[in-house]
Amino acid sequence: MILILASEDAPEALQVARTLADRGEEPWWFDTSWFPSRAGIAAELTSRGWVGSITTPRGVIDLAGISAIYYRQSQPFSFPVSLSEPERRFATVEARFGLGGLLSSLPVRWVSHPSNVADAEYRINQMSVAVAAGFKVPASILTTEVDQAMRFVDAQSGGAVYKTIMHKIISEENLVKLVHTTPVTSSMIDHRIGVTPHLFQHNVDKVFDARIVATSRGVCLGVAIHTDNPAARQDWTIGHGNLVYEPVEIPDEIVRRCRAYLALLRIEAGAFDFSVDSDGTWWFLEINPGGAWAWIAEETQLPIAEAIADVLMEGRAS
């Protein structure tokens, strides 16, 4: 049996679950926000590893019956409101390492394993792996030094941009703000970059952006992302309402490199972002090992859920 480990309303998980059900493979579902208030575990260590069950609002999951797991972002645990803040912190850590350790120990195929997903989220490592996989990566510098940053930015004939390394969300004065890819000049750089590492990159003169969902089996499905909005042309996540998506033909070498890249990161699927210039060069930007793709499938009817289901069903016990 295949387990969906995701929130109840995760659109990617819902599409995969529907695809599995259409194939006669009704998946189990476990939302970590159910735990431990609405779900419980009982497992015993044996010569075969941990055996036991997870009881959820939707039924009892036999750990031994799981053949593969589709993993989407874990949701916060739910604890009794009577817990003090120190008790809640303690319970959260115990739940994370208890439940997480139990699931991680299962000898099943993950799409993808949480430990590998966590490793793959390091953007600076992603860029190094991209070079190893043969992708073209825009000239980049990671620095806290003002002089180095200014020299790099000035050397980029087509201009440079600042990009966040991990989190694009800032909470400030009860407002949630997004930090987008931002053009930068050397005159904008000062001592403040010494507070934390900054990533600067050559600004690709692109014709369009592309998001590709690739699997370890060599399937690559992607869309070209077009917009007339100047700000969204710099960072397409700014202008979701003004974007045009169309399926794009992916060069064979990009398909091969995507598969090699996933193997290097030990993940089964990922959402790649590229910029494509007027020469047809595909410039690697980043990979999100748990990236969103449901809206792409809805916009273009690309069979992404089917590709994910193929990987999961290949992991069934014989």
mmCIF file with all atom_site columns, C-alpha atoms in Angstrom, residues 227-316:
data_model
loop_
_atom_site.group_PDB
_atom_site.id
_atom_site.type_symbol
_atom_site.label_atom_id
_atom_site.label_alt_id
_atom_site.label_comp_id
_atom_site.label_asym_id
_atom_site.label_entity_id
_atom_site.label_seq_id
_atom_site.pdbx_PDB_ins_code
_atom_site.Cartn_x
_atom_site.Cartn_y
_atom_site.Cartn_z
_atom_site.occupancy
_atom_site.B_iso_or_equiv
_atom_site.pdbx_formal_charge
_atom_site.auth_seq_id
_atom_site.auth_comp_id
_atom_site.auth_asym_id
_atom_site.auth_atom_id
_atom_site.pdbx_PDB_model_num
ATOM 1  C CA . THR A 1 227 ? 4.732  37.427 -19.053 1.00 0.00 ? 227 THR A CA 1
ATOM 2  C CA . ASP A 1 228 ? 4.575  41.046 -20.257 1.00 0.00 ? 228 ASP A CA 1
ATOM 3  C CA . ASN A 1 229 ? 4.972  42.326 -16.691 1.00 0.00 ? 229 ASN A CA 1
ATOM 4  C CA . PRO A 1 230 ? 8.534  43.723 -16.368 1.00 0.00 ? 230 PRO A CA 1
ATOM 5  C CA . ALA A 1 231 ? 8.733  42.857 -12.658 1.00 0.00 ? 231 ALA A CA 1
ATOM 6  C CA . ALA A 1 232 ? 7.463  39.324 -13.281 1.00 0.00 ? 232 ALA A CA 1
ATOM 7  C CA . ARG A 1 233 ? 9.959  38.891 -16.113 1.00 0.00 ? 233 ARG A CA 1
ATOM 8  C CA . GLN A 1 234 ? 12.650 39.371 -13.472 1.00 0.00 ? 234 GLN A CA 1
ATOM 9  C CA . ASP A 1 235 ? 10.951 37.014 -10.992 1.00 0.00 ? 235 ASP A CA 1
ATOM 10 C CA . TRP A 1 236 ? 7.860  35.217 -12.268 1.00 0.00 ? 236 TRP A CA 1
ATOM 11 C CA . THR A 1 237 ? 6.635  34.471 -8.740  1.00 0.00 ? 237 THR A CA 1
ATOM 12 C CA . ILE A 1 238 ? 5.652  38.152 -8.503  1.00 0.00 ? 238 ILE A CA 1
ATOM 13 C CA . GLY A 1 239 ? 2.954  37.995 -11.166 1.00 0.00 ? 239 GLY A CA 1
ATOM 14 C CA . HIS A 1 240 ? 1.006  34.755 -10.953 1.00 0.00 ? 240 HIS A CA 1
ATOM 15 C CA . GLY A 1 241 ? -2.124 36.432 -12.323 1.00 0.00 ? 241 GLY A CA 1
ATOM 16 C CA . ASN A 1 242 ? -0.328 37.663 -15.460 1.00 0.00 ? 242 ASN A CA 1
ATOM 17 C CA . LEU A 1 243 ? 1.570  34.560 -16.495 1.00 0.00 ? 243 LEU A CA 1
ATOM 18 C CA . VAL A 1 244 ? 1.072  32.416 -19.581 1.00 0.00 ? 244 VAL A CA 1
ATOM 19 C CA . TYR A 1 245 ? 2.077  28.760 -19.423 1.00 0.00 ? 245 TYR A CA 1
ATOM 20 C CA . GLU A 1 246 ? 2.729  26.473 -22.364 1.00 0.00 ? 246 GLU A CA 1
ATOM 21 C CA . PRO A 1 247 ? 4.258  23.003 -22.497 1.00 0.00 ? 247 PRO A CA 1
ATOM 22 C CA . VAL A 1 248 ? 7.850  23.261 -23.649 1.00 0.00 ? 248 VAL A CA 1
ATOM 23 C CA . GLU A 1 249 ? 10.089 20.834 -25.501 1.00 0.00 ? 249 GLU A CA 1
ATOM 24 C CA . ILE A 1 250 ? 12.981 20.017 -23.202 1.00 0.00 ? 250 ILE A CA 1
ATOM 25 C CA . PRO A 1 251 ? 16.355 19.350 -24.855 1.00 0.00 ? 251 PRO A CA 1
ATOM 26 C CA . ASP A 1 252 ? 17.612 15.794 -24.475 1.00 0.00 ? 252 ASP A CA 1
ATOM 27 C CA . GLU A 1 253 ? 20.751 16.916 -22.643 1.00 0.00 ? 253 GLU A CA 1
ATOM 28 C CA . ILE A 1 254 ? 18.648 18.776 -20.070 1.00 0.00 ? 254 ILE A CA 1
ATOM 29 C CA . VAL A 1 255 ? 16.558 15.635 -19.510 1.00 0.00 ? 255 VAL A CA 1
ATOM 30 C CA . ARG A 1 256 ? 19.714 13.566 -18.983 1.00 0.00 ? 256 ARG A CA 1
ATOM 31 C CA . ARG A 1 257 ? 21.201 16.131 -16.633 1.00 0.00 ? 257 ARG A CA 1
ATOM 32 C CA . CYS A 1 258 ? 17.989 16.369 -14.608 1.00 0.00 ? 258 CYS A CA 1
ATOM 33 C CA . ARG A 1 259 ? 18.061 12.625 -14.039 1.00 0.00 ? 259 ARG A CA 1
ATOM 34 C CA . ALA A 1 260 ? 21.763 12.740 -13.138 1.00 0.00 ? 260 ALA A CA 1
ATOM 35 C CA . TYR A 1 261 ? 21.091 15.639 -10.793 1.00 0.00 ? 261 TYR A CA 1
ATOM 36 C CA . LEU A 1 262 ? 18.332 13.782 -8.935  1.00 0.00 ? 262 LEU A CA 1
ATOM 37 C CA . ALA A 1 263 ? 20.658 10.799 -8.543  1.00 0.00 ? 263 ALA A CA 1
ATOM 38 C CA . LEU A 1 264 ? 23.391 13.006 -7.088  1.00 0.00 ? 264 LEU A CA 1
ATOM 39 C CA . LEU A 1 265 ? 20.957 14.429 -4.532  1.00 0.00 ? 265 LEU A CA 1
ATOM 40 C CA . ARG A 1 266 ? 19.349 11.001 -3.918  1.00 0.00 ? 266 ARG A CA 1
ATOM 41 C CA . ILE A 1 267 ? 15.837 12.281 -4.489  1.00 0.00 ? 267 ILE A CA 1
ATOM 42 C CA . GLU A 1 268 ? 13.126 10.701 -6.629  1.00 0.00 ? 268 GLU A CA 1
ATOM 43 C CA . ALA A 1 269 ? 11.522 13.866 -8.021  1.00 0.00 ? 269 ALA A CA 1
ATOM 44 C CA . GLY A 1 270 ? 12.009 17.595 -8.036  1.00 0.00 ? 270 GLY A CA 1
ATOM 45 C CA . ALA A 1 271 ? 10.816 20.879 -9.535  1.00 0.00 ? 271 ALA A CA 1
ATOM 46 C CA . PHE A 1 272 ? 13.618 22.576 -11.484 1.00 0.00 ? 272 PHE A CA 1
ATOM 47 C CA . ASP A 1 273 ? 13.650 26.254 -12.407 1.00 0.00 ? 273 ASP A CA 1
ATOM 48 C CA . PHE A 1 274 ? 15.546 27.473 -15.467 1.00 0.00 ? 274 PHE A CA 1
ATOM 49 C CA . SER A 1 275 ? 15.921 30.644 -17.467 1.00 0.00 ? 275 SER A CA 1
ATOM 50 C CA . VAL A 1 276 ? 16.292 30.223 -21.240 1.00 0.00 ? 276 VAL A CA 1
ATOM 51 C CA . ASP A 1 277 ? 18.123 32.890 -23.230 1.00 0.00 ? 277 ASP A CA 1
ATOM 52 C CA . SER A 1 278 ? 17.920 33.925 -26.903 1.00 0.00 ? 278 SER A CA 1
ATOM 53 C CA . ASP A 1 279 ? 20.657 31.400 -27.824 1.00 0.00 ? 279 ASP A CA 1
ATOM 54 C CA . GLY A 1 280 ? 18.510 28.584 -26.425 1.00 0.00 ? 280 GLY A CA 1
ATOM 55 C CA . THR A 1 281 ? 20.817 28.051 -23.451 1.00 0.00 ? 281 THR A CA 1
ATOM 56 C CA . TRP A 1 282 ? 19.094 26.624 -20.387 1.00 0.00 ? 282 TRP A CA 1
ATOM 57 C CA . TRP A 1 283 ? 20.491 28.266 -17.241 1.00 0.00 ? 283 TRP A CA 1
ATOM 58 C CA . PHE A 1 284 ? 19.946 26.348 -13.999 1.00 0.00 ? 284 PHE A CA 1
ATOM 59 C CA . LEU A 1 285 ? 18.492 28.492 -11.218 1.00 0.00 ? 285 LEU A CA 1
ATOM 60 C CA . GLU A 1 286 ? 17.415 26.083 -8.504  1.00 0.00 ? 286 GLU A CA 1
ATOM 61 C CA . ILE A 1 287 ? 15.589 22.900 -7.624  1.00 0.00 ? 287 ILE A CA 1
ATOM 62 C CA . ASN A 1 288 ? 12.835 22.528 -5.075  1.00 0.00 ? 288 ASN A CA 1
ATOM 63 C CA . PRO A 1 289 ? 12.823 18.871 -3.978  1.00 0.00 ? 289 PRO A CA 1
ATOM 64 C CA . GLY A 1 290 ? 9.248  19.284 -2.761  1.00 0.00 ? 290 GLY A CA 1
ATOM 65 C CA . GLY A 1 291 ? 8.264  21.967 -5.248  1.00 0.00 ? 291 GLY A CA 1
ATOM 66 C CA . ALA A 1 292 ? 4.716  22.859 -6.206  1.00 0.00 ? 292 ALA A CA 1
ATOM 67 C CA . TRP A 1 293 ? 3.431  21.699 -9.576  1.00 0.00 ? 293 TRP A CA 1
ATOM 68 C CA . ALA A 1 294 ? -0.323 21.164 -9.195  1.00 0.00 ? 294 ALA A CA 1
ATOM 69 C CA . TRP A 1 295 ? -1.220 24.472 -10.832 1.00 0.00 ? 295 TRP A CA 1
ATOM 70 C CA . ILE A 1 296 ? 1.015  23.645 -13.804 1.00 0.00 ? 296 ILE A CA 1
ATOM 71 C CA . ALA A 1 297 ? -0.758 20.331 -14.319 1.00 0.00 ? 297 ALA A CA 1
ATOM 72 C CA . GLU A 1 298 ? -4.136 22.070 -14.128 1.00 0.00 ? 298 GLU A CA 1
ATOM 73 C CA . GLU A 1 299 ? -3.093 24.816 -16.567 1.00 0.00 ? 299 GLU A CA 1
ATOM 74 C CA . THR A 1 300 ? -1.505 22.528 -19.156 1.00 0.00 ? 300 THR A CA 1
ATOM 75 C CA . GLN A 1 301 ? -2.887 19.018 -18.510 1.00 0.00 ? 301 GLN A CA 1
ATOM 76 C CA . LEU A 1 302 ? 0.654  17.688 -18.249 1.00 0.00 ? 302 LEU A CA 1
ATOM 77 C CA . PRO A 1 303 ? 0.592  14.180 -16.652 1.00 0.00 ? 303 PRO A CA 1
ATOM 78 C CA . ILE A 1 304 ? 2.786  15.079 -13.680 1.00 0.00 ? 304 ILE A CA 1
ATOM 79 C CA . ALA A 1 305 ? 0.730  13.160 -11.118 1.00 0.00 ? 305 ALA A CA 1
ATOM 80 C CA . GLU A 1 306 ? 0.932  10.128 -13.380 1.00 0.00 ? 306 GLU A CA 1
ATOM 81 C CA . ALA A 1 307 ? 4.727  10.380 -13.494 1.00 0.00 ? 307 ALA A CA 1
ATOM 82 C CA . ILE A 1 308 ? 4.893  10.553 -9.683  1.00 0.00 ? 308 ILE A CA 1
ATOM 83 C CA . ALA A 1 309 ? 2.495  7.622  -9.395  1.00 0.00 ? 309 ALA A CA 1
ATOM 84 C CA . ASP A 1 310 ? 4.708  5.573  -11.705 1.00 0.00 ? 310 ASP A CA 1
ATOM 85 C CA . VAL A 1 311 ? 7.632  5.963  -9.298  1.00 0.00 ? 311 VAL A CA 1
ATOM 86 C CA . LEU A 1 312 ? 5.502  5.146  -6.271  1.00 0.00 ? 312 LEU A CA 1
ATOM 87 C CA . MET A 1 313 ? 3.928  2.048  -7.806  1.00 0.00 ? 313 MET A CA 1
ATOM 88 C CA . GLU A 1 314 ? 7.300  0.747  -8.882  1.00 0.00 ? 314 GLU A CA 1
ATOM 89 C CA . GLY A 1 315 ? 8.132  0.610  -5.196  1.00 0.00 ? 315 GLY A CA 1
ATOM 90 C CA . ARG A 1 316 ? 5.323  -1.796 -4.302  1.00 0.00 ? 316 ARG A CA 1
#
